[in-house]
Amino acid sequence: MCRTVGTPQVELRQAVLARNDDGARELRARLAARGTVAVNLLSSPGSGKTALLEAELGLARERGIPVAALTADLATENDAVRLARSGVPVKQVLTDGLCHLETAMLGRELDGWLPPDTRLLFVENVGNLVCPASYDLGESLRVALASVTEGEDKPLKYPTAFGLANLVLVTKTDLAAAVEFDEALFLANVARVNPGVEVVFTSARTGQGVGGLLDRACAVLDGAQPHRPVMATAPVHGHGHGHGHQAVEAPARSGGGVAAEQR
Protein backbone atom coordinates (compact mmCIF):
# COMPACT_ATOMS: atom_id res chain seq x y z
CA MET A 1 0.00 0.00 0.00
CA CYS A 2 1.42 3.40 -0.97
CA ARG A 3 1.97 5.87 1.83
CA THR A 4 1.37 9.56 1.20
CA VAL A 5 4.11 11.90 2.36
CA GLY A 6 2.39 14.44 4.57
CA THR A 7 3.24 17.94 5.70
CA PRO A 8 4.66 16.86 9.10
CA GLN A 9 7.41 14.90 7.35
CA VAL A 10 8.29 17.84 5.12
CA GLU A 11 8.32 20.16 8.14
CA LEU A 12 10.60 17.75 10.00
CA ARG A 13 12.99 17.65 7.07
CA GLN A 14 12.94 21.44 6.86
CA ALA A 15 13.90 21.57 10.54
CA VAL A 16 16.70 19.04 10.03
CA LEU A 17 18.11 21.00 7.08
CA ALA A 18 17.81 24.29 8.96
CA ARG A 19 19.77 22.84 11.89
CA ASN A 20 22.37 21.49 9.46
CA ASP A 21 22.66 24.88 7.75
CA ASP A 22 23.28 26.57 11.09
CA GLY A 23 26.03 24.06 11.83
CA ALA A 24 27.49 24.53 8.34
CA ARG A 25 27.83 28.27 8.90
CA GLU A 26 29.60 27.65 12.19
CA LEU A 27 31.94 25.04 10.69
CA ARG A 28 32.73 27.28 7.71
CA ALA A 29 33.65 30.06 10.12
CA ARG A 30 35.83 27.69 12.18
CA LEU A 31 37.66 26.52 9.09
CA ALA A 32 38.10 30.07 7.81
CA ALA A 33 39.57 31.14 11.16
CA ARG A 34 42.28 28.51 10.80
CA GLY A 35 42.86 29.27 7.12
CA THR A 36 41.31 26.08 5.73
CA VAL A 37 39.05 25.75 2.70
CA ALA A 38 36.77 22.71 2.46
CA VAL A 39 35.88 21.16 -0.90
CA ASN A 40 32.78 18.94 -1.05
CA LEU A 41 32.84 16.32 -3.83
CA LEU A 42 29.53 14.80 -4.95
CA SER A 43 28.98 12.06 -7.50
CA SER A 44 27.22 8.78 -8.12
CA PRO A 45 29.02 5.50 -7.31
CA GLY A 46 31.65 4.47 -9.83
CA SER A 47 32.18 7.94 -11.29
CA GLY A 48 35.95 7.82 -10.86
CA LYS A 49 35.89 10.38 -8.06
CA THR A 50 38.38 8.50 -5.86
CA ALA A 51 40.90 7.95 -8.66
CA LEU A 52 40.83 11.62 -9.63
CA LEU A 53 41.07 12.75 -6.02
CA GLU A 54 44.06 10.47 -5.42
CA ALA A 55 45.84 12.12 -8.36
CA GLU A 56 44.95 15.61 -7.12
CA LEU A 57 46.19 14.85 -3.60
CA GLY A 58 49.46 13.49 -4.92
CA LEU A 59 49.95 16.63 -6.99
CA ALA A 60 49.21 18.81 -3.95
CA ARG A 61 51.85 16.94 -1.97
CA GLU A 62 54.38 17.44 -4.79
CA ARG A 63 53.64 21.16 -4.76
CA GLY A 64 54.00 21.37 -0.98
CA ILE A 65 50.36 22.35 -0.39
CA PRO A 66 49.12 21.12 3.02
CA VAL A 67 46.01 19.08 2.23
CA ALA A 68 43.93 16.40 3.89
CA ALA A 69 41.04 14.21 2.77
CA LEU A 70 38.04 12.71 4.50
CA THR A 71 36.12 10.07 2.57
CA ALA A 72 32.69 8.66 3.43
CA ASP A 73 31.16 5.32 2.49
CA LEU A 74 28.44 3.04 3.76
CA ALA A 75 30.99 0.28 4.26
CA THR A 76 34.67 -0.70 3.63
CA GLU A 77 37.83 1.36 4.01
CA ASN A 78 38.86 0.85 0.39
CA ASP A 79 38.75 4.50 -0.63
CA ALA A 80 40.82 5.65 2.35
CA VAL A 81 43.46 3.03 1.60
CA ARG A 82 43.69 4.27 -1.97
CA LEU A 83 43.77 7.97 -1.07
CA ALA A 84 46.42 7.38 1.62
CA ARG A 85 48.82 6.29 -1.12
CA SER A 86 49.14 9.98 -1.96
CA GLY A 87 51.00 10.48 1.33
CA VAL A 88 48.58 13.04 2.80
CA PRO A 89 46.44 12.68 5.96
CA VAL A 90 43.30 10.67 5.18
CA LYS A 91 40.37 9.60 7.30
CA GLN A 92 37.55 7.19 6.46
CA VAL A 93 34.04 7.66 7.82
CA LEU A 94 31.74 4.65 7.70
CA THR A 95 28.15 5.91 7.73
CA ASP A 96 26.60 2.52 8.50
CA GLY A 97 23.79 2.95 6.00
CA LEU A 98 23.39 6.73 6.04
CA CYS A 99 23.46 7.93 2.44
CA HIS A 100 25.11 11.30 3.06
CA LEU A 101 27.34 13.28 5.38
CA GLU A 102 25.94 15.97 7.66
CA THR A 103 27.72 18.95 9.18
CA ALA A 104 27.56 17.71 12.78
CA MET A 105 29.06 14.38 11.75
CA LEU A 106 31.83 16.04 9.74
CA GLY A 107 32.66 18.45 12.56
CA ARG A 108 33.04 15.60 15.04
CA GLU A 109 35.38 13.72 12.71
CA LEU A 110 37.58 16.77 12.15
CA ASP A 111 37.97 17.57 15.86
CA GLY A 112 41.33 16.33 17.06
CA TRP A 113 42.26 14.88 13.66
CA LEU A 114 42.63 17.61 11.06
CA PRO A 115 46.29 18.75 11.08
CA PRO A 116 46.58 22.41 12.13
CA ASP A 117 48.47 23.46 9.01
CA THR A 118 45.84 22.04 6.59
CA ARG A 119 44.92 24.56 3.93
CA LEU A 120 42.66 22.42 1.74
CA LEU A 121 40.29 19.76 3.04
CA PHE A 122 38.77 17.52 0.39
CA VAL A 123 35.59 15.77 1.49
CA GLU A 124 34.60 12.81 -0.68
CA ASN A 125 30.90 12.47 0.08
CA VAL A 126 28.97 9.21 -0.08
CA GLY A 127 28.43 8.06 -3.67
CA ASN A 128 24.93 9.41 -4.20
CA LEU A 129 23.61 12.41 -6.14
CA VAL A 130 20.34 12.76 -4.21
CA CYS A 131 20.70 13.08 -0.43
CA PRO A 132 24.18 14.69 -0.24
CA ALA A 133 23.03 17.52 -2.49
CA SER A 134 20.72 18.84 0.21
CA TYR A 135 23.36 19.13 2.93
CA ASP A 136 25.76 22.05 3.20
CA LEU A 137 28.92 20.79 4.91
CA GLY A 138 30.51 24.16 5.52
CA GLU A 139 32.40 23.88 2.24
CA SER A 140 33.67 26.84 0.26
CA LEU A 141 33.69 24.90 -3.01
CA ARG A 142 31.08 22.33 -4.03
CA VAL A 143 31.98 20.08 -6.94
CA ALA A 144 29.64 17.76 -8.85
CA LEU A 145 31.26 14.99 -10.89
CA ALA A 146 29.90 12.80 -13.67
CA SER A 147 31.70 10.26 -15.84
CA VAL A 148 31.23 10.07 -19.60
CA THR A 149 29.85 6.55 -19.09
CA GLU A 150 26.86 7.89 -17.14
CA GLY A 151 25.22 9.71 -20.04
CA GLU A 152 24.73 13.31 -21.08
CA ASP A 153 21.44 13.71 -19.21
CA LYS A 154 22.93 13.30 -15.72
CA PRO A 155 22.57 17.02 -14.87
CA LEU A 156 18.89 16.93 -15.84
CA LYS A 157 18.21 13.80 -13.78
CA TYR A 158 19.92 15.30 -10.72
CA PRO A 159 19.30 19.04 -11.02
CA THR A 160 19.92 19.80 -7.34
CA ALA A 161 23.37 18.20 -7.27
CA PHE A 162 24.48 19.94 -10.46
CA GLY A 163 22.41 23.07 -9.91
CA LEU A 164 24.11 23.89 -6.59
CA ALA A 165 27.65 23.12 -7.77
CA ASN A 166 30.36 25.77 -7.97
CA LEU A 167 32.28 23.55 -10.39
CA VAL A 168 31.46 20.50 -12.53
CA LEU A 169 34.03 17.84 -13.40
CA VAL A 170 33.60 15.26 -16.15
CA THR A 171 35.64 12.10 -15.54
CA LYS A 172 36.84 9.11 -17.58
CA THR A 173 37.16 11.14 -20.77
CA ASP A 174 39.47 8.44 -22.16
CA LEU A 175 36.28 6.40 -22.67
CA ALA A 176 34.32 9.20 -24.38
CA ALA A 177 34.74 7.87 -27.89
CA ALA A 178 33.89 4.30 -26.89
CA VAL A 179 30.60 5.33 -25.29
CA GLU A 180 29.87 8.01 -27.93
CA PHE A 181 29.70 10.73 -25.32
CA ASP A 182 28.13 13.92 -26.68
CA GLU A 183 30.15 16.72 -25.07
CA ALA A 184 28.06 19.54 -26.53
CA LEU A 185 24.83 18.00 -25.27
CA PHE A 186 26.26 17.48 -21.79
CA LEU A 187 27.40 21.12 -21.62
CA ALA A 188 23.97 22.28 -22.78
CA ASN A 189 22.29 20.20 -20.07
CA VAL A 190 24.61 21.58 -17.40
CA ALA A 191 23.81 25.11 -18.57
CA ARG A 192 20.08 24.41 -18.21
CA VAL A 193 20.39 23.72 -14.47
CA ASN A 194 23.40 25.89 -13.62
CA PRO A 195 24.09 28.66 -16.15
CA GLY A 196 27.70 29.87 -16.19
CA VAL A 197 29.24 27.10 -14.09
CA GLU A 198 32.67 25.96 -15.26
CA VAL A 199 32.98 22.40 -16.59
CA VAL A 200 36.40 20.70 -16.56
CA PHE A 201 37.07 17.48 -18.47
CA THR A 202 39.38 14.98 -16.81
CA SER A 203 40.87 11.51 -17.03
CA ALA A 204 42.82 10.04 -14.13
CA ARG A 205 44.17 7.43 -16.55
CA THR A 206 45.64 9.79 -19.18
CA GLY A 207 46.20 12.80 -16.90
CA GLN A 208 43.87 15.08 -18.84
CA GLY A 209 42.64 17.86 -16.59
CA VAL A 210 44.41 16.51 -13.51
CA GLY A 211 45.36 19.47 -11.36
CA GLY A 212 42.32 21.46 -12.44
CA LEU A 213 40.46 20.76 -9.22
CA LEU A 214 43.51 21.62 -7.12
CA ASP A 215 44.09 24.85 -9.04
CA ARG A 216 40.52 25.99 -8.53
CA ALA A 217 40.53 25.06 -4.85
CA CYS A 218 43.77 27.01 -4.38
CA ALA A 219 42.21 30.00 -6.12
CA VAL A 220 39.38 29.98 -3.56
CA LEU A 221 41.98 29.63 -0.81
CA ASP A 222 43.67 32.75 -2.21
CA GLY A 223 40.42 34.70 -2.05
CA ALA A 224 38.78 34.10 -5.43
CA GLN A 225 35.00 33.92 -5.35
CA PRO A 226 33.65 30.65 -6.77
CA HIS A 227 30.81 30.57 -9.26
CA ARG A 228 27.53 31.42 -7.56
CA PRO A 229 24.75 29.07 -8.71
CA VAL A 230 21.35 30.46 -9.65
CA MET A 231 19.74 27.83 -7.39
CA ALA A 232 20.32 29.24 -3.90
CA THR A 233 19.20 26.30 -1.77
CA ALA A 234 18.23 22.68 -2.17
CA PRO A 235 14.55 21.81 -2.54
CA VAL A 236 13.00 20.10 0.48
CA HIS A 237 11.76 16.55 -0.04
CA GLY A 238 10.03 14.35 2.49
CA HIS A 239 12.18 11.35 3.28
CA GLY A 240 14.13 10.14 6.25
CA HIS A 241 17.18 8.05 7.02
CA GLY A 242 18.59 6.18 9.93
CA HIS A 243 21.72 7.60 11.51
CA GLY A 244 24.88 6.03 12.77
CA HIS A 245 28.50 5.97 11.72
CA GLN A 246 32.00 5.18 12.73
CA ALA A 247 35.33 6.67 11.71
CA VAL A 248 38.50 4.87 10.77
CA GLU A 249 41.72 6.81 10.31
CA ALA A 250 43.87 5.57 7.45
CA PRO A 251 47.66 5.49 7.62
CA ALA A 252 49.39 8.49 6.07
CA ARG A 253 51.10 6.20 3.57
CA SER A 254 50.08 2.84 2.26
CA GLY A 255 51.36 0.54 -0.44
CA GLY A 256 48.08 -1.36 -0.51
CA GLY A 257 45.56 -1.15 -3.27
CA VAL A 258 42.15 -2.25 -4.39
CA ALA A 259 41.83 -4.97 -6.99
CA ALA A 260 39.25 -3.29 -9.19
CA GLU A 261 39.95 0.42 -9.12
CA GLN A 262 37.78 3.11 -10.61
CA ARG A 263 39.17 4.73 -13.68
Tab-separated table of C-alpha atoms in Angstrom, residues 109-214:
chain	number	residue	atom	x	y	z
A	109	GLU	CA	35.384	13.722	12.711
A	110	LEU	CA	37.576	16.770	12.152
A	111	ASP	CA	37.973	17.567	15.864
A	112	GLY	CA	41.331	16.327	17.058
A	113	TRP	CA	42.262	14.875	13.661
A	114	LEU	CA	42.630	17.614	11.064
A	115	PRO	CA	46.287	18.748	11.076
A	116	PRO	CA	46.579	22.408	12.134
A	117	ASP	CA	48.466	23.463	9.008
A	118	THR	CA	45.840	22.041	6.592
A	119	ARG	CA	44.916	24.560	3.932
A	120	LEU	CA	42.665	22.416	1.743
A	121	LEU	CA	40.291	19.757	3.043
A	122	PHE	CA	38.771	17.521	0.389
A	123	VAL	CA	35.585	15.772	1.494
A	124	GLU	CA	34.598	12.807	-0.676
A	125	ASN	CA	30.902	12.473	0.077
A	126	VAL	CA	28.974	9.214	-0.080
A	127	GLY	CA	28.428	8.058	-3.672
A	128	ASN	CA	24.930	9.415	-4.198
A	129	LEU	CA	23.609	12.409	-6.137
A	130	VAL	CA	20.343	12.756	-4.209
A	131	CYS	CA	20.703	13.081	-0.429
A	132	PRO	CA	24.183	14.690	-0.239
A	133	ALA	CA	23.032	17.521	-2.493
A	134	SER	CA	20.724	18.841	0.212
A	135	TYR	CA	23.364	19.131	2.925
A	136	ASP	CA	25.759	22.051	3.198
A	137	LEU	CA	28.923	20.787	4.913
A	138	GLY	CA	30.514	24.156	5.517
A	139	GLU	CA	32.398	23.882	2.242
A	140	SER	CA	33.668	26.841	0.257
A	141	LEU	CA	33.692	24.896	-3.009
A	142	ARG	CA	31.081	22.332	-4.028
A	143	VAL	CA	31.981	20.084	-6.942
A	144	ALA	CA	29.645	17.764	-8.854
A	145	LEU	CA	31.261	14.988	-10.890
A	146	ALA	CA	29.905	12.795	-13.671
A	147	SER	CA	31.699	10.262	-15.839
A	148	VAL	CA	31.228	10.067	-19.596
A	149	THR	CA	29.849	6.553	-19.088
A	150	GLU	CA	26.858	7.885	-17.138
A	151	GLY	CA	25.225	9.710	-20.040
A	152	GLU	CA	24.734	13.307	-21.080
A	153	ASP	CA	21.436	13.711	-19.211
A	154	LYS	CA	22.930	13.296	-15.723
A	155	PRO	CA	22.565	17.022	-14.866
A	156	LEU	CA	18.885	16.925	-15.841
A	157	LYS	CA	18.212	13.805	-13.780
A	158	TYR	CA	19.924	15.296	-10.717
A	159	PRO	CA	19.299	19.044	-11.016
A	160	THR	CA	19.923	19.798	-7.340
A	161	ALA	CA	23.369	18.203	-7.271
A	162	PHE	CA	24.478	19.939	-10.461
A	163	GLY	CA	22.412	23.074	-9.912
A	164	LEU	CA	24.111	23.887	-6.593
A	165	ALA	CA	27.652	23.116	-7.774
A	166	ASN	CA	30.365	25.771	-7.972
A	167	LEU	CA	32.277	23.547	-10.389
A	168	VAL	CA	31.455	20.503	-12.526
A	169	LEU	CA	34.027	17.837	-13.396
A	170	VAL	CA	33.602	15.264	-16.151
A	171	THR	CA	35.642	12.100	-15.538
A	172	LYS	CA	36.843	9.110	-17.577
A	173	THR	CA	37.163	11.138	-20.773
A	174	ASP	CA	39.471	8.438	-22.160
A	175	LEU	CA	36.275	6.401	-22.670
A	176	ALA	CA	34.323	9.202	-24.377
A	177	ALA	CA	34.738	7.866	-27.894
A	178	ALA	CA	33.894	4.296	-26.885
A	179	VAL	CA	30.596	5.326	-25.294
A	180	GLU	CA	29.870	8.009	-27.927
A	181	PHE	CA	29.700	10.731	-25.319
A	182	ASP	CA	28.135	13.923	-26.684
A	183	GLU	CA	30.152	16.717	-25.067
A	184	ALA	CA	28.062	19.537	-26.529
A	185	LEU	CA	24.826	18.000	-25.271
A	186	PHE	CA	26.258	17.484	-21.791
A	187	LEU	CA	27.403	21.116	-21.625
A	188	ALA	CA	23.973	22.276	-22.776
A	189	ASN	CA	22.287	20.203	-20.071
A	190	VAL	CA	24.606	21.582	-17.395
A	191	ALA	CA	23.806	25.113	-18.567
A	192	ARG	CA	20.082	24.413	-18.208
A	193	VAL	CA	20.387	23.723	-14.468
A	194	ASN	CA	23.403	25.890	-13.618
A	195	PRO	CA	24.094	28.665	-16.152
A	196	GLY	CA	27.697	29.873	-16.192
A	197	VAL	CA	29.235	27.097	-14.091
A	198	GLU	CA	32.670	25.962	-15.264
A	199	VAL	CA	32.982	22.405	-16.590
A	200	VAL	CA	36.398	20.696	-16.564
A	201	PHE	CA	37.068	17.479	-18.472
A	202	THR	CA	39.383	14.979	-16.810
A	203	SER	CA	40.873	11.510	-17.029
A	204	ALA	CA	42.818	10.040	-14.133
A	205	ARG	CA	44.171	7.428	-16.554
A	206	THR	CA	45.641	9.792	-19.175
A	207	GLY	CA	46.199	12.797	-16.899
A	208	GLN	CA	43.874	15.081	-18.843
A	209	GLY	CA	42.645	17.865	-16.595
A	210	VAL	CA	44.414	16.506	-13.506
A	211	GLY	CA	45.358	19.472	-11.363
A	212	GLY	CA	42.322	21.457	-12.436
A	213	LEU	CA	40.456	20.758	-9.218
A	214	LEU	CA	43.512	21.617	-7.124
